Coordinates of C-alpha atoms in Angstrom, one line a residue:
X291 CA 10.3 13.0 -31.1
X292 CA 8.2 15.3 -33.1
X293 CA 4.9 13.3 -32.7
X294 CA 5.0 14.1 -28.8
X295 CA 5.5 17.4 -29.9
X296 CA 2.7 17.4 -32.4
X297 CA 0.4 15.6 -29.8
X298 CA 0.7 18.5 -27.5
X299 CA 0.2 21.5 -29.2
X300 CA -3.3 19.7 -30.7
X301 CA -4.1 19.0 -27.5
X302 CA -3.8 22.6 -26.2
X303 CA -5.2 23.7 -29.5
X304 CA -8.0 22.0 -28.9
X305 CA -8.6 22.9 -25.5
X306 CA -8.2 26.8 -26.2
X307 CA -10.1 26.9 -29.6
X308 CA -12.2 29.6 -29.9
X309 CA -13.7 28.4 -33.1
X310 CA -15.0 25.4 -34.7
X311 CA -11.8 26.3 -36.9
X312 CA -9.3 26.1 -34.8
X313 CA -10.9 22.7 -33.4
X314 CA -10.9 21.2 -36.3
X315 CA -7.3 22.1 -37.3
X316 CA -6.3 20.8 -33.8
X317 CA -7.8 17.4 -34.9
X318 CA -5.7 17.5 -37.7
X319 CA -3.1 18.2 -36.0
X320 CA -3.8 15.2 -33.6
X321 CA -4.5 12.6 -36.3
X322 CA -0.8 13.6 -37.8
X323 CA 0.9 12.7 -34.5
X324 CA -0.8 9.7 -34.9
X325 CA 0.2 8.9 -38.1
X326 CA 4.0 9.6 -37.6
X327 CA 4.1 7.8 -34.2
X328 CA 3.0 4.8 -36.3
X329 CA 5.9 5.2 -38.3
X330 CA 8.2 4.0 -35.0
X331 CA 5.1 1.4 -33.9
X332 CA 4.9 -2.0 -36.0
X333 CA 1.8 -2.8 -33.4
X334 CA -0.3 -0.6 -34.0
X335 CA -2.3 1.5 -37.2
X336 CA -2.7 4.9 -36.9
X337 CA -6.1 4.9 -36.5
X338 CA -5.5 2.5 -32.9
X339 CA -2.5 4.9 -31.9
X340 CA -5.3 8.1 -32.3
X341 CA -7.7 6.1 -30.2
X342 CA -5.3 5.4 -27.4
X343 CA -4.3 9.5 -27.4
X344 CA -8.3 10.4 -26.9
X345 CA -8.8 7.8 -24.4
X346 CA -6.2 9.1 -22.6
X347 CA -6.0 12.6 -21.7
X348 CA -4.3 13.0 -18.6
X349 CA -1.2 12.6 -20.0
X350 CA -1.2 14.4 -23.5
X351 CA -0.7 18.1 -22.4
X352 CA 2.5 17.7 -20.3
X353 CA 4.9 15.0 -19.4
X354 CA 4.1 12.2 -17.5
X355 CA 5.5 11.9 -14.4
X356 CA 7.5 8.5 -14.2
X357 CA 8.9 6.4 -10.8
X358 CA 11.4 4.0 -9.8
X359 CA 12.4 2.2 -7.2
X360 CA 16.5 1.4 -7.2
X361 CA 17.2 -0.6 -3.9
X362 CA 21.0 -2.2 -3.7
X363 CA 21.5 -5.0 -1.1
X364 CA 24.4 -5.6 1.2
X365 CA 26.3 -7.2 -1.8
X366 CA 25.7 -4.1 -4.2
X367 CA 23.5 -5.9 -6.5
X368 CA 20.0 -4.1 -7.7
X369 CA 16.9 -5.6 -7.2
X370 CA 15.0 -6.1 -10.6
X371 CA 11.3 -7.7 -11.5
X372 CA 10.1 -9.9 -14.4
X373 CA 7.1 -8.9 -16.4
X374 CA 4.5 -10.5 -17.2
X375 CA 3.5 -9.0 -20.4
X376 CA 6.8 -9.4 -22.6
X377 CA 9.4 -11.2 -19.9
X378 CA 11.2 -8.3 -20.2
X379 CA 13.1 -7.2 -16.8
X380 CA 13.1 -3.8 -15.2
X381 CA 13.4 -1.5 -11.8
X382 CA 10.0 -1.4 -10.1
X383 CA 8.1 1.1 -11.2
X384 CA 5.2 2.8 -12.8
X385 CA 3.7 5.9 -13.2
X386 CA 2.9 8.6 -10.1
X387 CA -0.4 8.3 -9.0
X388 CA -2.4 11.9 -8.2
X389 CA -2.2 12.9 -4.8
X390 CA 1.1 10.6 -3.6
X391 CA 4.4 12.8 -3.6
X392 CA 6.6 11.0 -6.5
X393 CA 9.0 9.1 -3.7
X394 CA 5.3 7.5 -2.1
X395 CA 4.9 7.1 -6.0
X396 CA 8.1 4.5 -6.2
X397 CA 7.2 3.3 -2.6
X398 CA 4.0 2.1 -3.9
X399 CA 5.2 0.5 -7.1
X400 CA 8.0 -1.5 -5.2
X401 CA 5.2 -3.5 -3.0
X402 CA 3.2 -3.4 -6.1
X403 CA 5.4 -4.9 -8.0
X404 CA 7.7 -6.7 -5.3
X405 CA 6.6 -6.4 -2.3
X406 CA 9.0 -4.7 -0.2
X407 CA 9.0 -2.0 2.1
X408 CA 11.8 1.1 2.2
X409 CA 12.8 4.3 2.8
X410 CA 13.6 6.8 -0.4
X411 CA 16.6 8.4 1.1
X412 CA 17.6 10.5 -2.2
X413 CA 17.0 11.0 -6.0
X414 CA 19.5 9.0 -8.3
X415 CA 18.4 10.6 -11.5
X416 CA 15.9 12.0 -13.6
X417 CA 15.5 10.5 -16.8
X418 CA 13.6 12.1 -20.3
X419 CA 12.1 8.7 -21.8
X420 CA 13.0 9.8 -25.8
X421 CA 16.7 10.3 -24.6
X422 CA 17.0 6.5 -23.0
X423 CA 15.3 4.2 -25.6
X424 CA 12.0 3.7 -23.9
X425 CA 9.1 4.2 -26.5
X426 CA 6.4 4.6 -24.6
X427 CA 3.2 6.5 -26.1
X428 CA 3.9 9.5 -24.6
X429 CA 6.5 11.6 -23.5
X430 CA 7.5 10.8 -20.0
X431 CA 10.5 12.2 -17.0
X432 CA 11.4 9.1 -15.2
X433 CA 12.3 9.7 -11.5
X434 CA 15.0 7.2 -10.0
X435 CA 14.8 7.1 -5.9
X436 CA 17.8 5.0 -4.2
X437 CA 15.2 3.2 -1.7
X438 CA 16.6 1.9 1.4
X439 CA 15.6 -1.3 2.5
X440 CA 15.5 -3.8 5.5
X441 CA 14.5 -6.7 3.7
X442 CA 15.6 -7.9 1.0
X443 CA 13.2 -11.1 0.2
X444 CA 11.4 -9.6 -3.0
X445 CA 7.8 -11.5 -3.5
X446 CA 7.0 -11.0 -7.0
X447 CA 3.2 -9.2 -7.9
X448 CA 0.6 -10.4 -9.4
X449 CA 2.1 -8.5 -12.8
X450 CA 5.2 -10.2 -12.2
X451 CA 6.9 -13.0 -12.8
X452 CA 10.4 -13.3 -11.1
X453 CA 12.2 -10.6 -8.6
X454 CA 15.7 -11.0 -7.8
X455 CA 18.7 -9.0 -7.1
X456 CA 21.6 -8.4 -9.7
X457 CA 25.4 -7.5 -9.8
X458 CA 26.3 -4.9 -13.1
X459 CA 28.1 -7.7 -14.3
X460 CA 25.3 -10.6 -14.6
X461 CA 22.5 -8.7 -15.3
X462 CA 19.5 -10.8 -16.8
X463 CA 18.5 -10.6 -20.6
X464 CA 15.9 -9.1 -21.5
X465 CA 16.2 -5.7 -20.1
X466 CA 12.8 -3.9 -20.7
X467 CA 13.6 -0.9 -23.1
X468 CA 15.2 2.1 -21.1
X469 CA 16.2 0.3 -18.3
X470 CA 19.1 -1.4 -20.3
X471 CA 20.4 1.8 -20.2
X472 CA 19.5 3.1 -17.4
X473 CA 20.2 0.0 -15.1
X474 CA 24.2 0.2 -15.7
X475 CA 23.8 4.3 -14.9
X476 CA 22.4 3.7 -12.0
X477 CA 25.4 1.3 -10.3
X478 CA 27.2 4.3 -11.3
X479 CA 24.9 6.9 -9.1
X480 CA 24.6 4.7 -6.2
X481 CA 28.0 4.0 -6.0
X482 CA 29.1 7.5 -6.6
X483 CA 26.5 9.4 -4.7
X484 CA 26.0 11.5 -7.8
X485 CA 22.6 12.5 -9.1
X486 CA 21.5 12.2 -13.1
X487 CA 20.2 15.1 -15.0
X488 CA 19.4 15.2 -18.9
X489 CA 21.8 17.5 -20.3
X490 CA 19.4 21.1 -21.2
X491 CA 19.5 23.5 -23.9
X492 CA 20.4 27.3 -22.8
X493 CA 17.0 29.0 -22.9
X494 CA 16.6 33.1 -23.0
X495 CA 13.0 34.2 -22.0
X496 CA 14.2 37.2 -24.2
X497 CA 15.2 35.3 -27.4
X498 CA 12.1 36.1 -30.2
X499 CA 10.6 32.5 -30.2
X500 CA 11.4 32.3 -34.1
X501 CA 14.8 32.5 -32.8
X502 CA 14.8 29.7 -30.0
X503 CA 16.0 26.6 -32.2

């Protein structure tokens, strides 16, 4: 995870700079992340991984924030959707839009991407995306909302190829990165009415930074 970590201090670098020094050392910095998130991509050089962090700035000085939609039918089974892009298959979702609260986030994304209609009636977890396999360019907090629904007749989007609801037990192969850990923790939530938290660190506003790791 040290890219992500890389990424973000040369992106605040840059953005408090008060010299043409201190820019040019955040670009440094900026074109190492690049080079060792390459090491984990076989898609793409460093040089396209760099180009992807400038074009996108809205995500590279905090977390992006993730949503899911987990609806259970009558039967217990979760409802999951084909992709398009790789035919892998997931739990609708996507990222939060700006000014949508993050359940209206995993509202959206479950028409979107299936088109049905609910109610998010609680949070089944909250998921750090380097901690559950999902390599994604950035670093990412996945939130999980148990959606309630009234139908249960998913119509695929136009980014999707199948929808269909699942028991733990038969769940369909491929399961997109993340969610093929994160699918079998989730029967788990709704069946338990528990809620998922990444485990934290103890952290002492006190403690000398030097002293922090």
């Amino acid at each position: 995870s040290g890219w992500w970590t890389l990424r973000g201090m040369a992106t605040l670098g840059d953005y408090f700079a008060g010299n043409i020094y201190e820019v040019e050392r955040a670009h440094r910095i900026m074109e190492l992340a690049a080079k060792v998130a390459s090491l984990a991509d076989e898609e793409h050089t460093p040089t396209q991984i760099k180009a992807m962090f400038d074009e996108r700035p809205w995500f590279r000085i905090s977390p992006v924030n993730g949503v899911e939609a987990a609806v259970f039918n009558p039967a217990g089974e979760i409802l999951l959707i084909k992709r398009k892009d790789n035919q892998h298959w997931a739990i609708p979702g996507g990222v939060a839009e700006v000014g949508q609260t993050l359940p209206e986030g995993a509202l959206r994304e479950l028409w979107e991407e299936a088109g049905l209609r609910g109610e998010a009636v609680r949070l089944l977890g909250m998921f750090d995306n380097r901690l559950w396999g999902e390599y994604f360019k950035v670093h990412s907090t996945i939130m999980v909302f148990l959606v309630a629904c009234r139908d249960f007749t998913p119509t695929p989007g136009i980014e999707m190829l199948d929808a269909g609801f699942f028991s733990a037990d038969q769940l369909p192969q491929p399961l997109h990165p993340g969610h093929d850990r994160r699918v079998p923790v989730c029967f788990t939530l709704y069946q338990t009415g528990t809620t998922h938290m990444d485990p934290a660190n103890s952290y002492d506003a006190d403690m000398p930074m030097h002293q922090r790791e």
